[in-house]
CSV table of C-alpha atoms in Angstrom, one decimal:
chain,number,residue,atom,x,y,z
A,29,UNK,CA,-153.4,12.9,-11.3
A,30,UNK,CA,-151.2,12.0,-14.5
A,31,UNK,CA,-154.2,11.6,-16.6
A,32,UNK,CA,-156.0,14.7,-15.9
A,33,UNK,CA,-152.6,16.2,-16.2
A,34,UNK,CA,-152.1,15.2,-19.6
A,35,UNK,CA,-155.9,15.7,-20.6
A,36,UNK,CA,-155.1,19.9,-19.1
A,37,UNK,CA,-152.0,19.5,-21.2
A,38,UNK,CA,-154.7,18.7,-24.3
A,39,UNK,CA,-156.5,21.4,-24.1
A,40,UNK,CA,-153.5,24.1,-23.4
A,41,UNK,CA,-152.6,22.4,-27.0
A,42,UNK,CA,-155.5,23.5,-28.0
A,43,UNK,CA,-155.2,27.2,-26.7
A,44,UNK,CA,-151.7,27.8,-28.0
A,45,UNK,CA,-153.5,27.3,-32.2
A,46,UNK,CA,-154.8,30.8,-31.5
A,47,UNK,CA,-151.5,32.0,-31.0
A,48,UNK,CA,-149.9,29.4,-33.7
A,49,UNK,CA,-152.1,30.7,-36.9
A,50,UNK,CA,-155.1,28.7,-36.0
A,51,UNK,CA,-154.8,25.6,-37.7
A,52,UNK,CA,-157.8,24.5,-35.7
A,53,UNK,CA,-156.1,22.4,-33.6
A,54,UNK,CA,-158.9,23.5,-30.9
A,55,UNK,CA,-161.5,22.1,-32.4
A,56,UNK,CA,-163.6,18.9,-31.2
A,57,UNK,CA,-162.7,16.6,-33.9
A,58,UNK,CA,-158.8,16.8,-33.1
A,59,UNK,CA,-158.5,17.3,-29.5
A,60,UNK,CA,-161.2,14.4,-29.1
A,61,UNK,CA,-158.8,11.9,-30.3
A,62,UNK,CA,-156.5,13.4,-28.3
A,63,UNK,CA,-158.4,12.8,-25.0
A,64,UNK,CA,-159.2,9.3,-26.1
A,65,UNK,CA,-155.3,8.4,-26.8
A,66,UNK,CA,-154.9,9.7,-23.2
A,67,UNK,CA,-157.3,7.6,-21.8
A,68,UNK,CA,-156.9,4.8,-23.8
A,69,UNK,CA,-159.9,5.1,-26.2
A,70,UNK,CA,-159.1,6.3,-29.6
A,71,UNK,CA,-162.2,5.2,-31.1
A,72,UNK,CA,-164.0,6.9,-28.5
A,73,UNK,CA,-162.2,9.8,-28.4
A,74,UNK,CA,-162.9,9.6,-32.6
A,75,UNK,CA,-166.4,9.4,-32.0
A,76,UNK,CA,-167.8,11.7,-29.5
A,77,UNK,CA,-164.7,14.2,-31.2
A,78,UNK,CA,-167.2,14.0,-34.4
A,79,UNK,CA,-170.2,14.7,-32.7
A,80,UNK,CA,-168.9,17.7,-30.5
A,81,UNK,CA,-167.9,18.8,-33.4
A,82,UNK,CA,-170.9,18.8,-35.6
A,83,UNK,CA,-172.7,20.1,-31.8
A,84,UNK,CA,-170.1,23.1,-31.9
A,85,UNK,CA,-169.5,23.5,-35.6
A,86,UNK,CA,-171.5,26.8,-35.9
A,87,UNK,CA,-169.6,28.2,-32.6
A,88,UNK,CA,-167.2,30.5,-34.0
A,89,UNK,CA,-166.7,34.4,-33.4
A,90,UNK,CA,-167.9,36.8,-35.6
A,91,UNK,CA,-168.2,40.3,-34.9
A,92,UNK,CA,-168.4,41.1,-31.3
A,93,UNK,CA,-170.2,37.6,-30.4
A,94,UNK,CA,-168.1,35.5,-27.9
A,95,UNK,CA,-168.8,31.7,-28.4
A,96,UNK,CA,-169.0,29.1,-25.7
A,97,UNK,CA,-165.5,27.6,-25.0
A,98,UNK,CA,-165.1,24.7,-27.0
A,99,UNK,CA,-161.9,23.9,-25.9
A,100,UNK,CA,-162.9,23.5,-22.2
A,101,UNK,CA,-166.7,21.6,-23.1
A,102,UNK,CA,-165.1,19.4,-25.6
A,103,UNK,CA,-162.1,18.0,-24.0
A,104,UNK,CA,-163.6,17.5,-20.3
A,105,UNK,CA,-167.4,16.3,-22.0
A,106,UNK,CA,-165.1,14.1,-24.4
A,107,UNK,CA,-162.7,13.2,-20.9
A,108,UNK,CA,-165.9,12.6,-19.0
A,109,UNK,CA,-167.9,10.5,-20.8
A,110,UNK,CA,-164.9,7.8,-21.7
A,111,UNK,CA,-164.1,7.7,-18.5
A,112,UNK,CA,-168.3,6.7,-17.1
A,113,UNK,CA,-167.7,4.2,-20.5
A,114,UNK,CA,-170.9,6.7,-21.9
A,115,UNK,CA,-171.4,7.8,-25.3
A,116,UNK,CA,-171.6,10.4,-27.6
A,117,UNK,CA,-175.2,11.8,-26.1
A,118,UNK,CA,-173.5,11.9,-22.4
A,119,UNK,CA,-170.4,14.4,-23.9
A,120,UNK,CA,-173.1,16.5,-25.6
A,121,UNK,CA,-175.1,16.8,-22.5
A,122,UNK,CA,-172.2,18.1,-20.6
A,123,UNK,CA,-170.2,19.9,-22.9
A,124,UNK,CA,-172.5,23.1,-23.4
A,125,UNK,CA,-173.0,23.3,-19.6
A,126,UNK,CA,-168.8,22.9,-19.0
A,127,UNK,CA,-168.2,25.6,-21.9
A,128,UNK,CA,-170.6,28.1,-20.9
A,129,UNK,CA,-169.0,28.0,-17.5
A,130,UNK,CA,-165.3,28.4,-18.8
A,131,UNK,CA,-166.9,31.2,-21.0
A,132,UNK,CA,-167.9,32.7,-18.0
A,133,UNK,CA,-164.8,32.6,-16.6
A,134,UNK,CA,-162.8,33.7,-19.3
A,135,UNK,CA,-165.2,37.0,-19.2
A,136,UNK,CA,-164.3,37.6,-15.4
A,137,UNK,CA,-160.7,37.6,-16.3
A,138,UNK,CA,-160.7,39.1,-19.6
A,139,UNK,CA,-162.0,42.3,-17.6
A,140,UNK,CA,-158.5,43.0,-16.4
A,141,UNK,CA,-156.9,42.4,-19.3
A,142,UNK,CA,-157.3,46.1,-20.2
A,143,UNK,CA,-155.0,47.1,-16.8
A,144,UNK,CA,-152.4,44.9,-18.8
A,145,UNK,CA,-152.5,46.3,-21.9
A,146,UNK,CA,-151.7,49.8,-20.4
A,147,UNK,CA,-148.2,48.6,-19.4
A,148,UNK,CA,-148.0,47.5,-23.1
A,149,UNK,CA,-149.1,51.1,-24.0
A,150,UNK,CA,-146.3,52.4,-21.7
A,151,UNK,CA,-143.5,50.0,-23.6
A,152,UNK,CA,-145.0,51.1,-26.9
A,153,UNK,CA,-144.2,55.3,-26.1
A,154,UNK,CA,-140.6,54.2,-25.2
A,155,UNK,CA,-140.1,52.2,-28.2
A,156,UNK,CA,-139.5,49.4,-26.2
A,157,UNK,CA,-140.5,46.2,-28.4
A,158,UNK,CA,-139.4,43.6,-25.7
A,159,UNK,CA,-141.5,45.2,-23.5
A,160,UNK,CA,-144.9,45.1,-25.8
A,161,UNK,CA,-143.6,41.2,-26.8
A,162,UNK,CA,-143.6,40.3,-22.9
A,163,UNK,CA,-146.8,41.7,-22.5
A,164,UNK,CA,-148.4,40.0,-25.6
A,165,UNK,CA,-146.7,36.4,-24.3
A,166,UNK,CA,-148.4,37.4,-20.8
A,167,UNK,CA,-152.3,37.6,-22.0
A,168,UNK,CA,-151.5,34.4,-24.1
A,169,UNK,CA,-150.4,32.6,-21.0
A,170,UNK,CA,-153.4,33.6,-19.1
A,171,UNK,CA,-155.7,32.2,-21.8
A,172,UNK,CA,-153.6,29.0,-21.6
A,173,UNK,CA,-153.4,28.7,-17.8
A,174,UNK,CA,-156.9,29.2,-17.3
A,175,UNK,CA,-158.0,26.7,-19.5
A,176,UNK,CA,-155.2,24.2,-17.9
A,177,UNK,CA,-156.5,25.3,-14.4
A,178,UNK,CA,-160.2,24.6,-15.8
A,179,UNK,CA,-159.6,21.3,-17.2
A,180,UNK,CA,-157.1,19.9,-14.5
A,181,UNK,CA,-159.5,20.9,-11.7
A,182,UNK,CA,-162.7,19.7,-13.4
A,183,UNK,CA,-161.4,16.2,-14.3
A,184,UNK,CA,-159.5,15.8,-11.0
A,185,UNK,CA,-162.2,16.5,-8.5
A,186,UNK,CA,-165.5,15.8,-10.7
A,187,UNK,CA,-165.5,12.6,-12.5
A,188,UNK,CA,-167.0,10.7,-9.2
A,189,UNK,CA,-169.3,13.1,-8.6
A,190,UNK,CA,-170.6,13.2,-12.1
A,191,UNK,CA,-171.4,9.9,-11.6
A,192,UNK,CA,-173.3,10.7,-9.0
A,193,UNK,CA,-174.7,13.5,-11.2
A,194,UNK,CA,-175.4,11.4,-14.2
A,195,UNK,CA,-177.1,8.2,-12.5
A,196,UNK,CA,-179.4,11.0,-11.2
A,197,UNK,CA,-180.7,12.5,-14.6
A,198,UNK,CA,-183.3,10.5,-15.7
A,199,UNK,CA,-182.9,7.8,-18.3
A,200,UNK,CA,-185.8,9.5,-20.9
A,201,UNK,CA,-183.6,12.8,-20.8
A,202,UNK,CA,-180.2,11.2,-21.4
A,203,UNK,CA,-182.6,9.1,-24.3
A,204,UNK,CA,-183.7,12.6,-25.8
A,205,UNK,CA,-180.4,14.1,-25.8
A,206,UNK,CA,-178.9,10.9,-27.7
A,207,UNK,CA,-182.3,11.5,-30.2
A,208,UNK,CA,-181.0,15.3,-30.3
A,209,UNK,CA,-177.4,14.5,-31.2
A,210,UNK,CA,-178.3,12.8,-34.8
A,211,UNK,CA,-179.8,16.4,-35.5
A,212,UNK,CA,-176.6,17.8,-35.0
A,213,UNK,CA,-175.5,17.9,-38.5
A,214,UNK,CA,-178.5,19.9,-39.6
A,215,UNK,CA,-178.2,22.6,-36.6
A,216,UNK,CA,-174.5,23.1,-37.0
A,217,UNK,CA,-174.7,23.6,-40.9
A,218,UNK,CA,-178.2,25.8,-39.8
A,219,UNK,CA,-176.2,27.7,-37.8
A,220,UNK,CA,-173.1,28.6,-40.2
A,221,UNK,CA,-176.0,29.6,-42.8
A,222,UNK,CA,-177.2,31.9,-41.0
A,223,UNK,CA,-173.6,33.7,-41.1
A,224,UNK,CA,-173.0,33.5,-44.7
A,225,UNK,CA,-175.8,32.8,-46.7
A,226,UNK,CA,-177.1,35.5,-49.0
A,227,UNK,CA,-179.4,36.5,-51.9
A,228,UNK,CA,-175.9,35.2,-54.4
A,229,UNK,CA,-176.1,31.8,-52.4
A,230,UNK,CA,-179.0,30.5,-52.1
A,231,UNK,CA,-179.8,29.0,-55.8
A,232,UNK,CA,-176.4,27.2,-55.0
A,233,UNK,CA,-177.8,25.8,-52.1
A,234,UNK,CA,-180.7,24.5,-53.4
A,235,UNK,CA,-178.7,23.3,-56.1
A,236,UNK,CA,-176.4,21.3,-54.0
A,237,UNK,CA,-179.7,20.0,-52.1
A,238,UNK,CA,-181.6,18.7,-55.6
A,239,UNK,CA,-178.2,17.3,-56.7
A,240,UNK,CA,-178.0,15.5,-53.5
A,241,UNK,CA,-181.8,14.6,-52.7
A,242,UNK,CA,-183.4,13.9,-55.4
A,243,UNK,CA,-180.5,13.0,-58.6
A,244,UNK,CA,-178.5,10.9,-55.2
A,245,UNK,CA,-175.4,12.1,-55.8
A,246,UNK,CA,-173.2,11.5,-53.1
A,247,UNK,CA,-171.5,14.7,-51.0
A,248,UNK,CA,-168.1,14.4,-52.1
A,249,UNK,CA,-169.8,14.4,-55.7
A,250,UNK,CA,-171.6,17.8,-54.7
A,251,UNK,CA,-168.5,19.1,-53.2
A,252,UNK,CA,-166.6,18.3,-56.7
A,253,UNK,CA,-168.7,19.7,-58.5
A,254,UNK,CA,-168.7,22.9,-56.5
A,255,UNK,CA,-164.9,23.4,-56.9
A,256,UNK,CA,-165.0,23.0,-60.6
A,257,UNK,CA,-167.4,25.9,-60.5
A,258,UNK,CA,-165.4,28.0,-59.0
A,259,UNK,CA,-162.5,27.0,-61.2
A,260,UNK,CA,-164.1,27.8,-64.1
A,261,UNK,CA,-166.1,30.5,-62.9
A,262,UNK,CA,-162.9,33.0,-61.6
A,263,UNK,CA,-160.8,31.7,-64.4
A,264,UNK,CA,-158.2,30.5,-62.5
A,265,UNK,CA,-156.9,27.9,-65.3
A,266,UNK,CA,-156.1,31.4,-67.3
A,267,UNK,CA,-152.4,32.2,-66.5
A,268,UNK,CA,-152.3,35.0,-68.2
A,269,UNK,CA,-155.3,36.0,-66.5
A,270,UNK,CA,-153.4,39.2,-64.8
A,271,UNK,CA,-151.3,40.2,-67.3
A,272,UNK,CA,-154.5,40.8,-69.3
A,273,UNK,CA,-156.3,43.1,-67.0
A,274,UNK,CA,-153.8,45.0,-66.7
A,275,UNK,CA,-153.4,45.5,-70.7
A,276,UNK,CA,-156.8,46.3,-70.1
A,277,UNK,CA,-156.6,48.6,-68.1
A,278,UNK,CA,-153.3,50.3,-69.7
A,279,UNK,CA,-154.9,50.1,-72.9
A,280,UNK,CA,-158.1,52.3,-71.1
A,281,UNK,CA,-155.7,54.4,-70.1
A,282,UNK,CA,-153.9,55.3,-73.3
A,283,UNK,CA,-157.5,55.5,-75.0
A,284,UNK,CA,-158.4,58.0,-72.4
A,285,UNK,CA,-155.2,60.1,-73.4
A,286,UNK,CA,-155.5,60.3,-76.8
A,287,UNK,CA,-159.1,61.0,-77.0
């Protein structure tokens, strides 16, 4: 009861990032640890934290796509497998499963959100700036709560029967999904390229790719080398940099006059 208490406490830790700045609190790699210092596992909770993160690292929300909850699939698939004394490929096996499902969730009751907001509506025509705070503090909470509720519930109740569940999965699956796992890296970054890669981009990438294939320099090196590109190439060692566009432009401007 405490444990799955405190582990529902993790992920509500989680939730609140959103409404703290997102600091990325929420992600896998910290609330992993979390769940292992709970169950008394760090280096577990290190571990399979990594590798839900590099499973989840291109699940982010962009536009109107909704991503699975990694919250919920992280911390009970991290919770889970510690607890069967599994690994890495067990937490990846359940966590997509367990976010999709809070996902779902979270669609059923975000669809009567919009009867909240109305009262929020109502406080905003009267002025009223408590009023539109409450409500604000109100849609936070349920986002919070259900996640707690999710977490709580699913750890409390399930990690016997996912015993039962996982002795029944056959061992050349479990095998695959462990094979699957050290491809993680490759889909998550695959996944974030897609997002932001364009026709600007690309001879960077390919860049960093030679750099690091074929001349063996190591990622850090790449990654060094990237920011003093940028350093040099938007000038930000010039501190006069600002006051000289604008004599630039003010010198336009006078040109323009006098002509």
């Amino acid at each position: 009861m405490v444990q799955a208490l405190l582990i529902a406490l993790v992920a509500a830790i989680g939730v609140m990032d959103y409404q703290m700045g997102t600091l990325y609190i929420f992600r896998p790699i910290v609330l992993g640890p979390l769940v292992g210092i709970v169950l008394g596992d760090f280096q577990q909770g290190v571990i399979i934290g990594a590798s839900l993160e590099l499973f989840f690292m291109g699940a982010v929300s962009v536009g109107a796509y909704i991503p699975p909850d990694t919250i919920v699939g992280g911390v009970l698939g991290t919770a889970f497998a510690i607890s069967l004394k599994k690994g890495p490929e067990v937490a990846v096996t359940l966590a997509m499963p367990i976010a999709l499902l809070s996902l779902a969730v979270g669609n059923f009751i975000d669809a009567f959100v919009p009867m909240i907001l109305k009262y929020a509506d109502k406080a905003a025509a009267k002025g009223n700036i408590k009023g539109i705070y409450f409500i604000h503090w109100i849609i936070g909470g349920l986002n919070v709560l259900r996640r707690f509720v999710l977490v709580f519930a699913g750890y409390y109740i399930g990690v016997d029967k996912m015993t039962v569940v996982l002795d029944a999965i056959p061992k050349v699956l479990i095998d695959g999904m462990g094979a699957a796992a050290g491809l993680l890296p490759a889909l998550g970054f695959a996944m974030l390229m897609r997002m932001i890669l364009n026709k600007q981009l690309v001879p960077f990438f390919f860049l960093g790719f030679v750099l690091a294939a074929y001349m063996k320099v190591p990622v850090l090196g790449v990654a060094i080398l990237g920011v003093i590109y940028v350093i040099v190439k938007f000038d930000f060692l010039n501190p006069n940099k600002n006051e000289t566009a604008i004599e630039t432009n003010v010198g336009g401007v006078l040109e323009d006059e006098d002509f």
